[in-house]
Amino acid sequence: MIKKIKAFIAVAALSGTVGANVQAAEVTVKKGDTLWELSQLHNTSVENIEKWNQLSTDLIHPGDVLTIATEKQYTVQQDDTLWDVALKYQVSVNQIKEWNNLNTDLIHPGLNLIIYDELNDNVKNADSATQVQNNNNDQSKNIPVEPSSTLGEKTSENENTTVNKANNNNESSNSEVEGTKELTVKATAYTASCEGCSGITATGVDLNANPNAKVIAVDPSVIPLGSKVYVEGYGVATAADTGGAIKGNRIDVFIPSEQDAINWGKKQVKVKILND
């Protein structure tokens, strides 16, 4: 059994409060300027300025153009996770932890988080690349404010469950797939790698050993476990997993890449049950 990674929540779903918007500024260094003075002026740290501008030293020269973002505050609300906040501002969980000196993913309602969300694309992309490189050792997954659901709470006796691999046939259009039942559901995404996770689904599928498996987590009372389904925008998959947060017309689609799972976000899609 493994702990369920809480589904990636869409930006609009966050209910927290944020301070006034502050955009990143491009600052031209003048004679006599230092990184420390600029950090104080813009309410940030020398380390942040160095990171945003990929500086290996605190030595700057007149005429240098630096990207500097002024901080804003986000107040954590009930059921928020670091992953929710990171998704909202398109930053990484590691960045939020670093900015706020957090050594755990656990956050609580009322906690004020420092966020820098108006950095230019080059800076964000550099940070994202660093995050992806460190994903194998990354513990910054969706740990909810309060204990949430579990993935694979009960392992099926049938541990040889066959799942569909990603292929061109899975990407056939919705109109080409006939099913016994069609539903409209809210679809979020999850990955299999997190601290303490084995990557085994409720029906015994090893997602770490089968990263190309097309698997979704479902509410078995709506979509029976073991069903073959067609998910709009995802393809043909197997209902091979469950989760405490997956209730009613809601599913989680398994995506091996953390960044791709973030990009999936939260969607309303059509699901056709091909068999029960």
PDB file of C-alpha atoms in Angstrom:
ATOM      1  CA  MET A   1       0.000   0.000   0.000  1.00  0.00           C
ATOM      2  CA  ILE A   2       1.206   3.519  -0.644  1.00  0.00           C
ATOM      3  CA  LYS A   3       0.133   6.905   0.485  1.00  0.00           C
ATOM      4  CA  LYS A   4      -2.062   8.656  -1.984  1.00  0.00           C
ATOM      5  CA  ILE A   5      -0.600  11.757  -3.446  1.00  0.00           C
ATOM      6  CA  LYS A   6      -3.307  14.333  -3.264  1.00  0.00           C
ATOM      7  CA  ALA A   7      -4.469  15.231  -6.751  1.00  0.00           C
ATOM      8  CA  PHE A   8      -3.078  18.316  -8.341  1.00  0.00           C
ATOM      9  CA  ILE A   9      -5.569  21.086  -7.684  1.00  0.00           C
ATOM     10  CA  ALA A  10      -6.416  23.660 -10.312  1.00  0.00           C
ATOM     11  CA  VAL A  11      -5.346  27.219  -9.817  1.00  0.00           C
ATOM     12  CA  ALA A  12      -8.906  28.399  -9.391  1.00  0.00           C
ATOM     13  CA  ALA A  13      -9.552  25.941  -6.595  1.00  0.00           C
ATOM     14  CA  LEU A  14      -7.323  27.649  -4.067  1.00  0.00           C
ATOM     15  CA  SER A  15      -9.226  29.706  -1.557  1.00  0.00           C
ATOM     16  CA  GLY A  16      -6.347  31.425   0.223  1.00  0.00           C
ATOM     17  CA  THR A  17      -5.838  35.140   0.495  1.00  0.00           C
ATOM     18  CA  VAL A  18      -2.956  36.958  -1.113  1.00  0.00           C
ATOM     19  CA  GLY A  19      -1.444  40.386  -0.704  1.00  0.00           C
ATOM     20  CA  ALA A  20      -1.440  42.973  -3.449  1.00  0.00           C
ATOM     21  CA  ASN A  21       0.060  41.897  -6.756  1.00  0.00           C
ATOM     22  CA  VAL A  22       3.662  42.922  -7.197  1.00  0.00           C
ATOM     23  CA  GLN A  23       5.363  42.373 -10.514  1.00  0.00           C
ATOM     24  CA  ALA A  24       8.998  41.533 -11.042  1.00  0.00           C
ATOM     25  CA  ALA A  25      11.182  44.493 -11.892  1.00  0.00           C
ATOM     26  CA  GLU A  26      14.204  44.762 -14.132  1.00  0.00           C
ATOM     27  CA  VAL A  27      16.734  46.810 -12.227  1.00  0.00           C
ATOM     28  CA  THR A  28      19.759  48.380 -13.895  1.00  0.00           C
ATOM     29  CA  VAL A  29      22.720  48.399 -11.549  1.00  0.00           C
ATOM     30  CA  LYS A  30      24.144  51.835 -10.844  1.00  0.00           C
ATOM     31  CA  LYS A  31      27.567  52.783  -9.590  1.00  0.00           C
ATOM     32  CA  GLY A  32      27.827  52.024  -5.888  1.00  0.00           C
ATOM     33  CA  ASP A  33      24.946  49.510  -5.856  1.00  0.00           C
ATOM     34  CA  THR A  34      25.393  46.225  -3.998  1.00  0.00           C
ATOM     35  CA  LEU A  35      23.246  43.117  -3.935  1.00  0.00           C
ATOM     36  CA  TRP A  36      22.597  43.661  -0.247  1.00  0.00           C
ATOM     37  CA  GLU A  37      21.301  47.207  -0.836  1.00  0.00           C
ATOM     38  CA  LEU A  38      19.100  46.007  -3.698  1.00  0.00           C
ATOM     39  CA  SER A  39      17.762  43.142  -1.583  1.00  0.00           C
ATOM     40  CA  GLN A  40      16.804  45.559   1.192  1.00  0.00           C
ATOM     41  CA  LEU A  41      15.214  47.975  -1.262  1.00  0.00           C
ATOM     42  CA  HIS A  42      13.081  45.251  -2.831  1.00  0.00           C
ATOM     43  CA  ASN A  43      12.291  43.344   0.372  1.00  0.00           C
ATOM     44  CA  THR A  44      14.033  40.145  -0.630  1.00  0.00           C
ATOM     45  CA  SER A  45      17.339  38.379   0.003  1.00  0.00           C
ATOM     46  CA  VAL A  46      20.737  38.426  -1.663  1.00  0.00           C
ATOM     47  CA  GLU A  47      20.417  34.677  -2.213  1.00  0.00           C
ATOM     48  CA  ASN A  48      17.153  35.121  -4.116  1.00  0.00           C
ATOM     49  CA  ILE A  49      18.607  37.786  -6.399  1.00  0.00           C
ATOM     50  CA  GLU A  50      21.604  35.575  -7.101  1.00  0.00           C
ATOM     51  CA  LYS A  51      19.364  32.634  -7.920  1.00  0.00           C
ATOM     52  CA  TRP A  52      16.917  34.584 -10.090  1.00  0.00           C
ATOM     53  CA  ASN A  53      19.788  35.972 -12.136  1.00  0.00           C
ATOM     54  CA  GLN A  54      21.986  32.866 -12.040  1.00  0.00           C
ATOM     55  CA  LEU A  55      24.825  34.745 -10.372  1.00  0.00           C
ATOM     56  CA  SER A  56      27.755  32.779  -8.995  1.00  0.00           C
ATOM     57  CA  THR A  57      29.094  35.764  -7.052  1.00  0.00           C
ATOM     58  CA  ASP A  58      27.689  38.802  -5.270  1.00  0.00           C
ATOM     59  CA  LEU A  59      29.864  41.077  -7.404  1.00  0.00           C
ATOM     60  CA  ILE A  60      27.780  43.264  -9.728  1.00  0.00           C
ATOM     61  CA  HIS A  61      28.739  46.004 -12.162  1.00  0.00           C
ATOM     62  CA  PRO A  62      27.127  49.265 -13.296  1.00  0.00           C
ATOM     63  CA  GLY A  63      24.920  48.555 -16.291  1.00  0.00           C
ATOM     64  CA  ASP A  64      24.031  45.010 -15.235  1.00  0.00           C
ATOM     65  CA  VAL A  65      20.301  44.322 -15.576  1.00  0.00           C
ATOM     66  CA  LEU A  66      18.866  42.222 -12.745  1.00  0.00           C
ATOM     67  CA  THR A  67      15.443  40.642 -12.380  1.00  0.00           C
ATOM     68  CA  ILE A  68      14.078  41.226  -8.887  1.00  0.00           C
ATOM     69  CA  ALA A  69      10.668  40.208  -7.554  1.00  0.00           C
ATOM     70  CA  THR A  70       9.163  41.757  -4.453  1.00  0.00           C
ATOM     71  CA  GLU A  71       7.612  39.254  -2.096  1.00  0.00           C
ATOM     72  CA  LYS A  72       3.910  38.812  -1.395  1.00  0.00           C
ATOM     73  CA  GLN A  73       2.104  36.869   1.315  1.00  0.00           C
ATOM     74  CA  TYR A  74      -0.222  33.909   0.894  1.00  0.00           C
ATOM     75  CA  THR A  75      -2.348  32.800   3.856  1.00  0.00           C
ATOM     76  CA  VAL A  76      -2.878  29.038   3.973  1.00  0.00           C
ATOM     77  CA  GLN A  77      -6.508  27.934   4.056  1.00  0.00           C
ATOM     78  CA  GLN A  78      -8.130  24.680   5.166  1.00  0.00           C
ATOM     79  CA  ASP A  79      -7.169  21.758   2.895  1.00  0.00           C
ATOM     80  CA  ASP A  80      -4.428  23.701   1.093  1.00  0.00           C
ATOM     81  CA  THR A  81      -1.193  21.888   0.316  1.00  0.00           C
ATOM     82  CA  LEU A  82       2.179  23.234  -0.719  1.00  0.00           C
ATOM     83  CA  TRP A  83       1.504  21.656  -4.076  1.00  0.00           C
ATOM     84  CA  ASP A  84      -1.729  23.620  -4.443  1.00  0.00           C
ATOM     85  CA  VAL A  85       0.068  26.878  -3.725  1.00  0.00           C
ATOM     86  CA  ALA A  86       2.958  26.008  -6.038  1.00  0.00           C
ATOM     87  CA  LEU A  87       0.531  25.214  -8.845  1.00  0.00           C
ATOM     88  CA  LYS A  88      -1.351  28.466  -8.350  1.00  0.00           C
ATOM     89  CA  TYR A  89       1.779  30.560  -8.700  1.00  0.00           C
ATOM     90  CA  GLN A  90       3.579  28.285 -11.172  1.00  0.00           C
ATOM     91  CA  VAL A  91       6.574  27.815  -8.905  1.00  0.00           C
ATOM     92  CA  SER A  92       7.995  24.678  -7.329  1.00  0.00           C
ATOM     93  CA  VAL A  93       7.287  23.249  -3.899  1.00  0.00           C
ATOM     94  CA  ASN A  94      11.018  23.355  -3.233  1.00  0.00           C
ATOM     95  CA  GLN A  95      11.059  27.087  -3.933  1.00  0.00           C
ATOM     96  CA  ILE A  96       8.254  27.744  -1.462  1.00  0.00           C
ATOM     97  CA  LYS A  97      10.011  25.637   1.157  1.00  0.00           C
ATOM     98  CA  GLU A  98      13.260  27.489   0.550  1.00  0.00           C
ATOM     99  CA  TRP A  99      11.659  30.936   0.650  1.00  0.00           C
ATOM    100  CA  ASN A 100       9.922  30.104   3.930  1.00  0.00           C
ATOM    101  CA  ASN A 101      12.638  27.982   5.579  1.00  0.00           C
ATOM    102  CA  LEU A 102      10.319  24.965   5.734  1.00  0.00           C
ATOM    103  CA  ASN A 103      11.791  21.544   6.420  1.00  0.00           C
ATOM    104  CA  THR A 104       8.509  19.693   5.965  1.00  0.00           C
ATOM    105  CA  ASP A 105       5.657  19.652   3.457  1.00  0.00           C
ATOM    106  CA  LEU A 106       3.060  19.949   6.224  1.00  0.00           C
ATOM    107  CA  ILE A 107       1.341  23.338   6.366  1.00  0.00           C
ATOM    108  CA  HIS A 108      -1.490  24.591   8.558  1.00  0.00           C
ATOM    109  CA  PRO A 109      -4.396  27.005   8.087  1.00  0.00           C
ATOM    110  CA  GLY A 110      -3.383  30.552   8.983  1.00  0.00           C
ATOM    111  CA  LEU A 111       0.269  30.108   8.052  1.00  0.00           C
ATOM    112  CA  ASN A 112       1.620  33.015   6.002  1.00  0.00           C
ATOM    113  CA  LEU A 113       3.845  31.971   3.113  1.00  0.00           C
ATOM    114  CA  ILE A 114       6.212  34.213   1.195  1.00  0.00           C
ATOM    115  CA  ILE A 115       5.690  33.868  -2.554  1.00  0.00           C
ATOM    116  CA  TYR A 116       7.565  35.315  -5.513  1.00  0.00           C
ATOM    117  CA  ASP A 117       5.290  34.606  -8.462  1.00  0.00           C
ATOM    118  CA  GLU A 118       6.105  37.290 -11.016  1.00  0.00           C
ATOM    119  CA  LEU A 119       9.552  36.158 -12.099  1.00  0.00           C
ATOM    120  CA  ASN A 120      10.330  36.178 -15.795  1.00  0.00           C
ATOM    121  CA  ASP A 121      10.013  32.948 -17.770  1.00  0.00           C
ATOM    122  CA  ASN A 122      13.755  32.362 -18.038  1.00  0.00           C
ATOM    123  CA  VAL A 123      14.165  32.385 -14.285  1.00  0.00           C
ATOM    124  CA  LYS A 124      11.143  30.131 -13.733  1.00  0.00           C
ATOM    125  CA  ASN A 125      12.272  27.708 -16.400  1.00  0.00           C
ATOM    126  CA  ALA A 126      15.718  27.473 -14.840  1.00  0.00           C
ATOM    127  CA  ASP A 127      14.187  26.678 -11.461  1.00  0.00           C
ATOM    128  CA  SER A 128      11.813  24.155 -13.017  1.00  0.00           C
ATOM    129  CA  ALA A 129      14.693  22.370 -14.723  1.00  0.00           C
ATOM    130  CA  THR A 130      16.483  22.123 -11.402  1.00  0.00           C
ATOM    131  CA  GLN A 131      13.362  20.723  -9.768  1.00  0.00           C
ATOM    132  CA  VAL A 132      12.851  18.072 -12.446  1.00  0.00           C
ATOM    133  CA  GLN A 133      16.497  17.027 -12.160  1.00  0.00           C
ATOM    134  CA  ASN A 134      16.018  16.455  -8.444  1.00  0.00           C
ATOM    135  CA  ASN A 135      12.632  14.746  -8.663  1.00  0.00           C
ATOM    136  CA  ASN A 136      13.978  11.294  -7.803  1.00  0.00           C
ATOM    137  CA  ASN A 137      15.013  12.531  -4.380  1.00  0.00           C
ATOM    138  CA  ASP A 138      12.266  15.104  -4.046  1.00  0.00           C
ATOM    139  CA  GLN A 139      10.071  14.730  -0.994  1.00  0.00           C
ATOM    140  CA  SER A 140       7.956  17.748  -1.856  1.00  0.00           C
ATOM    141  CA  LYS A 141       4.782  16.040  -2.924  1.00  0.00           C
ATOM    142  CA  ASN A 142       1.205  16.690  -1.932  1.00  0.00           C
ATOM    143  CA  ILE A 143       1.080  16.398   1.844  1.00  0.00           C
ATOM    144  CA  PRO A 144      -2.309  17.887   2.783  1.00  0.00           C
ATOM    145  CA  VAL A 145      -3.007  20.271   5.645  1.00  0.00           C
ATOM    146  CA  GLU A 146      -4.918  17.427   7.234  1.00  0.00           C
ATOM    147  CA  PRO A 147      -4.435  13.714   6.519  1.00  0.00           C
ATOM    148  CA  SER A 148      -6.047  12.993   3.174  1.00  0.00           C
ATOM    149  CA  SER A 149      -6.659   9.975   1.054  1.00  0.00           C
ATOM    150  CA  THR A 150      -4.516   6.927   0.456  1.00  0.00           C
ATOM    151  CA  LEU A 151      -3.663   5.402  -2.885  1.00  0.00           C
ATOM    152  CA  GLY A 152      -3.972   1.670  -3.061  1.00  0.00           C
ATOM    153  CA  GLU A 153      -5.516   1.358   0.388  1.00  0.00           C
ATOM    154  CA  LYS A 154      -6.284  -2.304  -0.265  1.00  0.00           C
ATOM    155  CA  THR A 155      -4.178  -4.325  -2.626  1.00  0.00           C
ATOM    156  CA  SER A 156      -6.145  -6.681  -4.810  1.00  0.00           C
ATOM    157  CA  GLU A 157      -5.358 -10.382  -4.861  1.00  0.00           C
ATOM    158  CA  ASN A 158      -4.971 -10.027  -8.583  1.00  0.00           C
ATOM    159  CA  GLU A 159      -1.518  -8.484  -8.674  1.00  0.00           C
ATOM    160  CA  ASN A 160      -1.084  -9.377 -12.316  1.00  0.00           C
ATOM    161  CA  THR A 161      -3.640  -6.834 -13.463  1.00  0.00           C
ATOM    162  CA  THR A 162      -3.025  -5.943 -17.062  1.00  0.00           C
ATOM    163  CA  VAL A 163      -2.940  -2.257 -17.865  1.00  0.00           C
ATOM    164  CA  ASN A 164      -2.896  -0.442 -21.131  1.00  0.00           C
ATOM    165  CA  LYS A 165       0.402   1.031 -22.277  1.00  0.00           C
ATOM    166  CA  ALA A 166       0.618   4.449 -23.852  1.00  0.00           C
ATOM    167  CA  ASN A 167       0.427   4.106 -27.597  1.00  0.00           C
ATOM    168  CA  ASN A 168      -1.080   5.777 -30.590  1.00  0.00           C
ATOM    169  CA  ASN A 169      -4.262   3.750 -30.322  1.00  0.00           C
ATOM    170  CA  ASN A 170      -4.906   5.247 -26.886  1.00  0.00           C
ATOM    171  CA  GLU A 171      -4.976   8.692 -28.409  1.00  0.00           C
ATOM    172  CA  SER A 172      -7.848   7.930 -30.762  1.00  0.00           C
ATOM    173  CA  SER A 173     -10.588  10.493 -30.801  1.00  0.00           C
ATOM    174  CA  ASN A 174     -13.490  10.251 -28.392  1.00  0.00           C
ATOM    175  CA  SER A 175     -15.933   9.816 -31.244  1.00  0.00           C
ATOM    176  CA  GLU A 176     -14.159   6.633 -32.375  1.00  0.00           C
ATOM    177  CA  VAL A 177     -14.556   4.872 -29.036  1.00  0.00           C
ATOM    178  CA  GLU A 178     -17.810   3.156 -28.138  1.00  0.00           C
ATOM    179  CA  GLY A 179     -18.635   2.506 -24.513  1.00  0.00           C
ATOM    180  CA  THR A 180     -21.380   1.003 -22.413  1.00  0.00           C
ATOM    181  CA  LYS A 181     -21.672   4.134 -20.301  1.00  0.00           C
ATOM    182  CA  GLU A 182     -20.487   7.740 -20.563  1.00  0.00           C
ATOM    183  CA  LEU A 183     -19.795  10.106 -17.663  1.00  0.00           C
ATOM    184  CA  THR A 184     -18.631  13.663 -17.262  1.00  0.00           C
ATOM    185  CA  VAL A 185     -16.071  13.842 -14.476  1.00  0.00           C
ATOM    186  CA  LYS A 186     -13.535  16.135 -12.876  1.00  0.00           C
ATOM    187  CA  ALA A 187     -10.072  14.825 -13.673  1.00  0.00           C
ATOM    188  CA  THR A 188      -6.882  15.624 -11.817  1.00  0.00           C
ATOM    189  CA  ALA A 189      -3.471  13.972 -12.100  1.00  0.00           C
ATOM    190  CA  TYR A 190      -1.037  12.218  -9.807  1.00  0.00           C
ATOM    191  CA  THR A 191       2.392  10.593  -9.868  1.00  0.00           C
ATOM    192  CA  ALA A 192       3.677   7.478  -8.128  1.00  0.00           C
ATOM    193  CA  SER A 193       6.892   8.737  -6.571  1.00  0.00           C
ATOM    194  CA  CYS A 194       6.837  10.154  -3.076  1.00  0.00           C
ATOM    195  CA  GLU A 195       8.611   9.490   0.202  1.00  0.00           C
ATOM    196  CA  GLY A 196       7.482   6.145   1.593  1.00  0.00           C
ATOM    197  CA  CYS A 197       5.460   5.247  -1.499  1.00  0.00           C
ATOM    198  CA  SER A 198       5.761   1.831  -3.115  1.00  0.00           C
ATOM    199  CA  GLY A 199       3.964   2.805  -6.305  1.00  0.00           C
ATOM    200  CA  ILE A 200       1.487  -0.082  -6.069  1.00  0.00           C
ATOM    201  CA  THR A 201      -2.123   0.641  -6.977  1.00  0.00           C
ATOM    202  CA  ALA A 202      -5.236  -0.774  -5.340  1.00  0.00           C
ATOM    203  CA  THR A 203      -5.302  -3.626  -7.863  1.00  0.00           C
ATOM    204  CA  GLY A 204      -1.600  -4.396  -7.612  1.00  0.00           C
ATOM    205  CA  VAL A 205      -0.203  -2.482 -10.580  1.00  0.00           C
ATOM    206  CA  ASP A 206       3.406  -1.404  -9.994  1.00  0.00           C
ATOM    207  CA  LEU A 207       3.471   2.082 -11.499  1.00  0.00           C
ATOM    208  CA  ASN A 208       7.182   2.542 -10.901  1.00  0.00           C
ATOM    209  CA  ALA A 209       7.914  -0.603 -12.897  1.00  0.00           C
ATOM    210  CA  ASN A 210       5.310   0.376 -15.508  1.00  0.00           C
ATOM    211  CA  PRO A 211       5.670   4.149 -15.948  1.00  0.00           C
ATOM    212  CA  ASN A 212       3.865   4.045 -19.288  1.00  0.00           C
ATOM    213  CA  ALA A 213       0.807   2.364 -17.818  1.00  0.00           C
ATOM    214  CA  LYS A 214      -2.482   4.086 -18.476  1.00  0.00           C
ATOM    215  CA  VAL A 215      -4.153   3.960 -15.067  1.00  0.00           C
ATOM    216  CA  ILE A 216      -6.815   6.023 -13.366  1.00  0.00           C
ATOM    217  CA  ALA A 217      -7.994   6.173  -9.770  1.00  0.00           C
ATOM    218  CA  VAL A 218     -11.762   5.979  -9.396  1.00  0.00           C
ATOM    219  CA  ASP A 219     -14.649   5.720  -6.998  1.00  0.00           C
ATOM    220  CA  PRO A 220     -15.528   2.015  -7.458  1.00  0.00           C
ATOM    221  CA  SER A 221     -19.191   2.763  -6.854  1.00  0.00           C
ATOM    222  CA  VAL A 222     -19.153   4.886 -10.012  1.00  0.00           C
ATOM    223  CA  ILE A 223     -16.537   3.147 -12.158  1.00  0.00           C
ATOM    224  CA  PRO A 224     -15.844  -0.450 -11.114  1.00  0.00           C
ATOM    225  CA  LEU A 225     -12.234  -1.382 -10.452  1.00  0.00           C
ATOM    226  CA  GLY A 226     -10.741  -3.266 -13.363  1.00  0.00           C
ATOM    227  CA  SER A 227     -12.906  -1.491 -15.909  1.00  0.00           C
ATOM    228  CA  LYS A 228     -11.380  -0.443 -19.179  1.00  0.00           C
ATOM    229  CA  VAL A 229     -12.240   3.176 -19.908  1.00  0.00           C
ATOM    230  CA  TYR A 230     -11.619   5.894 -22.425  1.00  0.00           C
ATOM    231  CA  VAL A 231     -10.702   9.244 -20.871  1.00  0.00           C
ATOM    232  CA  GLU A 232     -10.991  12.301 -23.065  1.00  0.00           C
ATOM    233  CA  GLY A 233      -7.523  13.789 -23.547  1.00  0.00           C
ATOM    234  CA  TYR A 234      -5.799  10.817 -21.885  1.00  0.00           C
ATOM    235  CA  GLY A 235      -6.758   7.753 -23.873  1.00  0.00           C
ATOM    236  CA  VAL A 236      -7.732   4.188 -23.091  1.00  0.00           C
ATOM    237  CA  ALA A 237      -6.896   3.282 -19.506  1.00  0.00           C
ATOM    238  CA  THR A 238      -7.670   0.833 -16.723  1.00  0.00           C
ATOM    239  CA  ALA A 239      -9.515   1.771 -13.536  1.00  0.00           C
ATOM    240  CA  ALA A 240      -6.860   0.254 -11.299  1.00  0.00           C
ATOM    241  CA  ASP A 241      -6.688   2.566  -8.319  1.00  0.00           C
ATOM    242  CA  THR A 242      -8.713   4.264  -5.606  1.00  0.00           C
ATOM    243  CA  GLY A 243      -8.260   7.139  -3.199  1.00  0.00           C
ATOM    244  CA  GLY A 244     -10.046   8.610  -0.224  1.00  0.00           C
ATOM    245  CA  ALA A 245     -10.432  11.932  -2.038  1.00  0.00           C
ATOM    246  CA  ILE A 246     -11.788  10.286  -5.187  1.00  0.00           C
ATOM    247  CA  LYS A 247     -15.532  10.302  -4.626  1.00  0.00           C
ATOM    248  CA  GLY A 248     -18.388  10.409  -7.090  1.00  0.00           C
ATOM    249  CA  ASN A 249     -17.716  11.706 -10.581  1.00  0.00           C
ATOM    250  CA  ARG A 250     -14.053  12.371 -10.041  1.00  0.00           C
ATOM    251  CA  ILE A 251     -10.932  10.587 -11.250  1.00  0.00           C
ATOM    252  CA  ASP A 252      -7.163  10.858 -11.021  1.00  0.00           C
ATOM    253  CA  VAL A 253      -5.138  10.030 -14.116  1.00  0.00           C
ATOM    254  CA  PHE A 254      -1.675   8.579 -13.596  1.00  0.00           C
ATOM    255  CA  ILE A 255       1.086  10.596 -15.256  1.00  0.00           C
ATOM    256  CA  PRO A 256       4.681   9.537 -14.562  1.00  0.00           C
ATOM    257  CA  SER A 257       6.214  12.975 -15.077  1.00  0.00           C
ATOM    258  CA  GLU A 258       5.683  15.431 -12.235  1.00  0.00           C
ATOM    259  CA  GLN A 259       5.798  18.430 -14.569  1.00  0.00           C
ATOM    260  CA  ASP A 260       3.318  16.850 -16.981  1.00  0.00           C
ATOM    261  CA  ALA A 261       1.024  16.110 -14.045  1.00  0.00           C
ATOM    262  CA  ILE A 262       1.213  19.761 -13.016  1.00  0.00           C
ATOM    263  CA  ASN A 263       0.435  20.818 -16.568  1.00  0.00           C
ATOM    264  CA  TRP A 264      -2.635  18.560 -16.600  1.00  0.00           C
ATOM    265  CA  GLY A 265      -4.146  20.587 -13.766  1.00  0.00           C
ATOM    266  CA  LYS A 266      -7.863  20.057 -13.226  1.00  0.00           C
ATOM    267  CA  LYS A 267     -10.199  19.365 -16.123  1.00  0.00           C
ATOM    268  CA  GLN A 268     -13.762  18.384 -16.817  1.00  0.00           C
ATOM    269  CA  VAL A 269     -13.626  15.468 -19.224  1.00  0.00           C
ATOM    270  CA  LYS A 270     -15.834  12.743 -20.623  1.00  0.00           C
ATOM    271  CA  VAL A 271     -15.171   9.146 -19.639  1.00  0.00           C
ATOM    272  CA  LYS A 272     -16.555   6.166 -21.516  1.00  0.00           C
ATOM    273  CA  ILE A 273     -16.678   2.847 -19.696  1.00  0.00           C
ATOM    274  CA  LEU A 274     -15.736   0.251 -22.291  1.00  0.00           C
ATOM    275  CA  ASN A 275     -16.542  -2.691 -20.021  1.00  0.00           C
ATOM    276  CA  ASP A 276     -17.493  -3.288 -16.370  1.00  0.00           C
TER     277      ASP A 276
END
